[in-house]
Amino acid sequence: MLELAALMARTRSPLVAVVEGGRLLGAVTLQALLDRVPVTVLAWISLAVFLCSYALIATERIHRVAAALGGAGIMLLIHATDARAAFFTEHTGIDWNVILLLLGMMIIVGVLKETGVFEYLAIWAAKRARGRPFRLMVLLISSPPAPRRCSTTSPPCC
């Protein structure tokens, strides 16, 4: 069922044909697919918790870590999930490889932020763009290798 929903979303079509071996077996409509998925009160409450947490993060009313942990705590309190499923199952739980990768990236960015490298790259890109927004965007996207072209000992190229 999930594959059908994904196919409908990709093709932006409320109707999907079921074909096997070049032969049409039938069609599935969006309404028929939605009728097969029972939506419980717990699902609606979970959706509301997710949307509230997302809104708190987006508006920055409270710190995003507090909003995320608060939403996760509420999900545990209403028994939408349990600790074992949240942390230990391979299909629905946390992928610790991704968490550790993100942690490492955040540490590197935190160290680089203290050195002022991001400000240097922004000023360098703004000078090179000479007031052209598209060129500035391209330079900012490709800026990590760009300053190596202009060493600080050579005459300025900006």
One Martini backbone bead per residue (centre of mass of N, CA, C, O) as a GRO file, in nm:
protein
  158
    1MET     BB    1   0.056   0.064  -0.019
    2LEU     BB    2   0.299   0.255  -0.003
    3GLU     BB    3   0.378   0.234  -0.303
    4LEU     BB    4   0.117   0.357  -0.413
    5ALA     BB    5   0.140   0.630  -0.270
    6ALA     BB    6   0.413   0.706  -0.396
    7LEU     BB    7   0.319   0.693  -0.690
    8MET     BB    8   0.099   0.909  -0.666
    9ALA     BB    9   0.291   1.137  -0.576
   10ARG     BB   10   0.488   1.134  -0.819
   11THR     BB   11   0.244   1.157  -1.046
   12ARG     BB   12  -0.006   1.314  -0.951
   13SER     BB   13  -0.221   1.067  -0.905
   14PRO     BB   14  -0.547   0.920  -0.823
   15LEU     BB   15  -0.444   0.692  -1.039
   16VAL     BB   16  -0.369   0.334  -1.059
   17ALA     BB   17  -0.229   0.090  -1.248
   18VAL     BB   18  -0.253  -0.267  -1.266
   19VAL     BB   19   0.034  -0.450  -1.386
   20GLU     BB   20   0.084  -0.779  -1.550
   21GLY     BB   21   0.250  -0.870  -1.819
   22GLY     BB   22   0.086  -0.636  -1.986
   23ARG     BB   23  -0.170  -0.669  -1.796
   24LEU     BB   24  -0.471  -0.556  -1.691
   25LEU     BB   25  -0.605  -0.581  -1.356
   26GLY     BB   26  -0.637  -0.271  -1.259
   27ALA     BB   27  -0.749  -0.017  -1.021
   28VAL     BB   28  -0.638   0.260  -0.810
   29THR     BB   29  -0.764   0.473  -0.584
   30LEU     BB   30  -0.735   0.704  -0.346
   31GLN     BB   31  -0.991   0.636  -0.189
   32ALA     BB   32  -0.935   0.330  -0.162
   33LEU     BB   33  -0.672   0.366  -0.007
   34LEU     BB   34  -0.790   0.533   0.234
   35ASP     BB   35  -1.004   0.315   0.323
   36ARG     BB   36  -0.776   0.098   0.414
   37VAL     BB   37  -0.680   0.321   0.617
   38PRO     BB   38  -0.676   0.336   0.945
   39VAL     BB   39  -0.777   0.612   1.146
   40THR     BB   40  -0.679   0.700   1.446
   41VAL     BB   41  -0.659   0.880   1.726
   42LEU     BB   42  -0.353   0.842   1.761
   43ALA     BB   43  -0.278   0.952   1.481
   44TRP     BB   44  -0.390   1.240   1.527
   45ILE     BB   45  -0.222   1.306   1.777
   46SER     BB   46   0.053   1.262   1.645
   47LEU     BB   47   0.017   1.480   1.431
   48ALA     BB   48  -0.019   1.715   1.631
   49VAL     BB   49   0.255   1.688   1.769
   50PHE     BB   50   0.425   1.728   1.517
   51LEU     BB   51   0.312   2.010   1.434
   52CYS     BB   52   0.382   2.155   1.697
   53SER     BB   53   0.683   2.103   1.693
   54TYR     BB   54   0.733   2.231   1.418
   55ALA     BB   55   0.625   2.514   1.492
   56LEU     BB   56   0.825   2.566   1.727
   57ILE     BB   57   1.078   2.546   1.551
   58ALA     BB   58   1.005   2.759   1.330
   59THR     BB   59   0.940   3.002   1.549
   60GLU     BB   60   1.121   2.992   1.811
   61ARG     BB   61   0.981   2.989   2.097
   62ILE     BB   62   1.158   2.746   2.144
   63HIS     BB   63   1.388   2.540   2.165
   64ARG     BB   64   1.448   2.287   1.941
   65VAL     BB   65   1.529   2.069   2.145
   66ALA     BB   66   1.283   2.099   2.330
   67ALA     BB   67   1.071   2.041   2.113
   68ALA     BB   68   1.170   1.759   2.031
   69LEU     BB   69   1.170   1.628   2.316
   70GLY     BB   70   0.877   1.691   2.378
   71GLY     BB   71   0.753   1.532   2.143
   72ALA     BB   72   0.882   1.261   2.219
   73GLY     BB   73   0.760   1.243   2.502
   74ILE     BB   74   0.463   1.247   2.416
   75MET     BB   75   0.477   0.992   2.240
   76LEU     BB   76   0.542   0.811   2.486
   77LEU     BB   77   0.293   0.886   2.668
   78ILE     BB   78   0.072   0.796   2.432
   79HIS     BB   79   0.184   0.530   2.293
   80ALA     BB   80   0.302   0.553   1.990
   81THR     BB   81   0.564   0.460   2.135
   82ASP     BB   82   0.859   0.298   2.226
   83ALA     BB   83   1.177   0.266   2.326
   84ARG     BB   84   1.249   0.018   2.158
   85ALA     BB   85   1.148   0.129   1.879
   86ALA     BB   86   1.311   0.401   1.885
   87PHE     BB   87   1.619   0.259   1.942
   88PHE     BB   88   1.630  -0.077   1.831
   89THR     BB   89   1.508  -0.072   1.556
   90GLU     BB   90   1.582  -0.085   1.222
   91HIS     BB   91   1.315   0.038   1.081
   92THR     BB   92   1.220   0.267   1.325
   93GLY     BB   93   1.478   0.362   1.428
   94ILE     BB   94   1.784   0.462   1.499
   95ASP     BB   95   2.056   0.580   1.307
   96TRP     BB   96   2.369   0.596   1.435
   97ASN     BB   97   2.538   0.670   1.188
   98VAL     BB   98   2.393   0.939   1.132
   99ILE     BB   99   2.430   1.072   1.406
  100LEU     BB  100   2.745   1.065   1.403
  101LEU     BB  101   2.781   1.225   1.146
  102LEU     BB  102   2.636   1.483   1.243
  103LEU     BB  103   2.814   1.531   1.489
  104GLY     BB  104   3.079   1.567   1.334
  105MET     BB  105   2.984   1.805   1.160
  106MET     BB  106   2.917   1.996   1.398
  107ILE     BB  107   3.201   2.010   1.513
  108ILE     BB  108   3.340   2.124   1.264
  109VAL     BB  109   3.163   2.379   1.238
  110GLY     BB  110   3.225   2.493   1.520
  111VAL     BB  111   3.526   2.534   1.470
  112LEU     BB  112   3.507   2.705   1.206
  113LYS     BB  113   3.345   2.939   1.328
  114GLU     BB  114   3.574   3.038   1.523
  115THR     BB  115   3.779   3.114   1.278
  116GLY     BB  116   3.608   3.267   1.029
  117VAL     BB  117   3.562   3.118   0.750
  118PHE     BB  118   3.270   3.205   0.669
  119GLU     BB  119   3.320   3.508   0.650
  120TYR     BB  120   3.543   3.492   0.442
  121LEU     BB  121   3.374   3.353   0.218
  122ALA     BB  122   3.155   3.572   0.197
  123ILE     BB  123   3.338   3.809   0.121
  124TRP     BB  124   3.476   3.680  -0.120
  125ALA     BB  125   3.212   3.630  -0.285
  126ALA     BB  126   3.112   3.925  -0.292
  127LYS     BB  127   3.353   4.039  -0.448
  128ARG     BB  128   3.338   3.844  -0.697
  129ALA     BB  129   3.033   3.915  -0.785
  130ARG     BB  130   2.968   4.223  -0.812
  131GLY     BB  131   2.634   4.223  -0.756
  132ARG     BB  132   2.565   3.924  -0.849
  133PRO     BB  133   2.344   3.694  -0.743
  134PHE     BB  134   2.407   3.435  -0.904
  135ARG     BB  135   2.713   3.440  -0.857
  136LEU     BB  136   2.696   3.430  -0.551
  137MET     BB  137   2.556   3.158  -0.530
  138VAL     BB  138   2.774   2.993  -0.674
  139LEU     BB  139   3.008   3.071  -0.483
  140LEU     BB  140   2.879   2.965  -0.218
  141ILE     BB  141   2.847   2.669  -0.311
  142SER     BB  142   3.171   2.663  -0.424
  143SER     BB  143   3.375   2.782  -0.192
  144PRO     BB  144   3.577   2.577  -0.068
  145PRO     BB  145   3.773   2.565  -0.334
  146ALA     BB  146   3.810   2.869  -0.419
  147PRO     BB  147   4.038   2.997  -0.225
  148ARG     BB  148   4.276   2.823  -0.343
  149ARG     BB  149   4.316   3.007  -0.597
  150CYS     BB  150   4.363   3.233  -0.363
  151SER     BB  151   4.622   3.328  -0.225
  152THR     BB  152   4.770   3.533   0.024
  153THR     BB  153   5.057   3.572  -0.137
  154SER     BB  154   4.916   3.660  -0.371
  155PRO     BB  155   4.767   3.842  -0.573
  156PRO     BB  156   4.474   3.971  -0.592
  157CYS     BB  157   4.162   3.834  -0.748
  158CYS     BB  158   3.911   4.029  -0.638
   0.00000   0.00000   0.00000
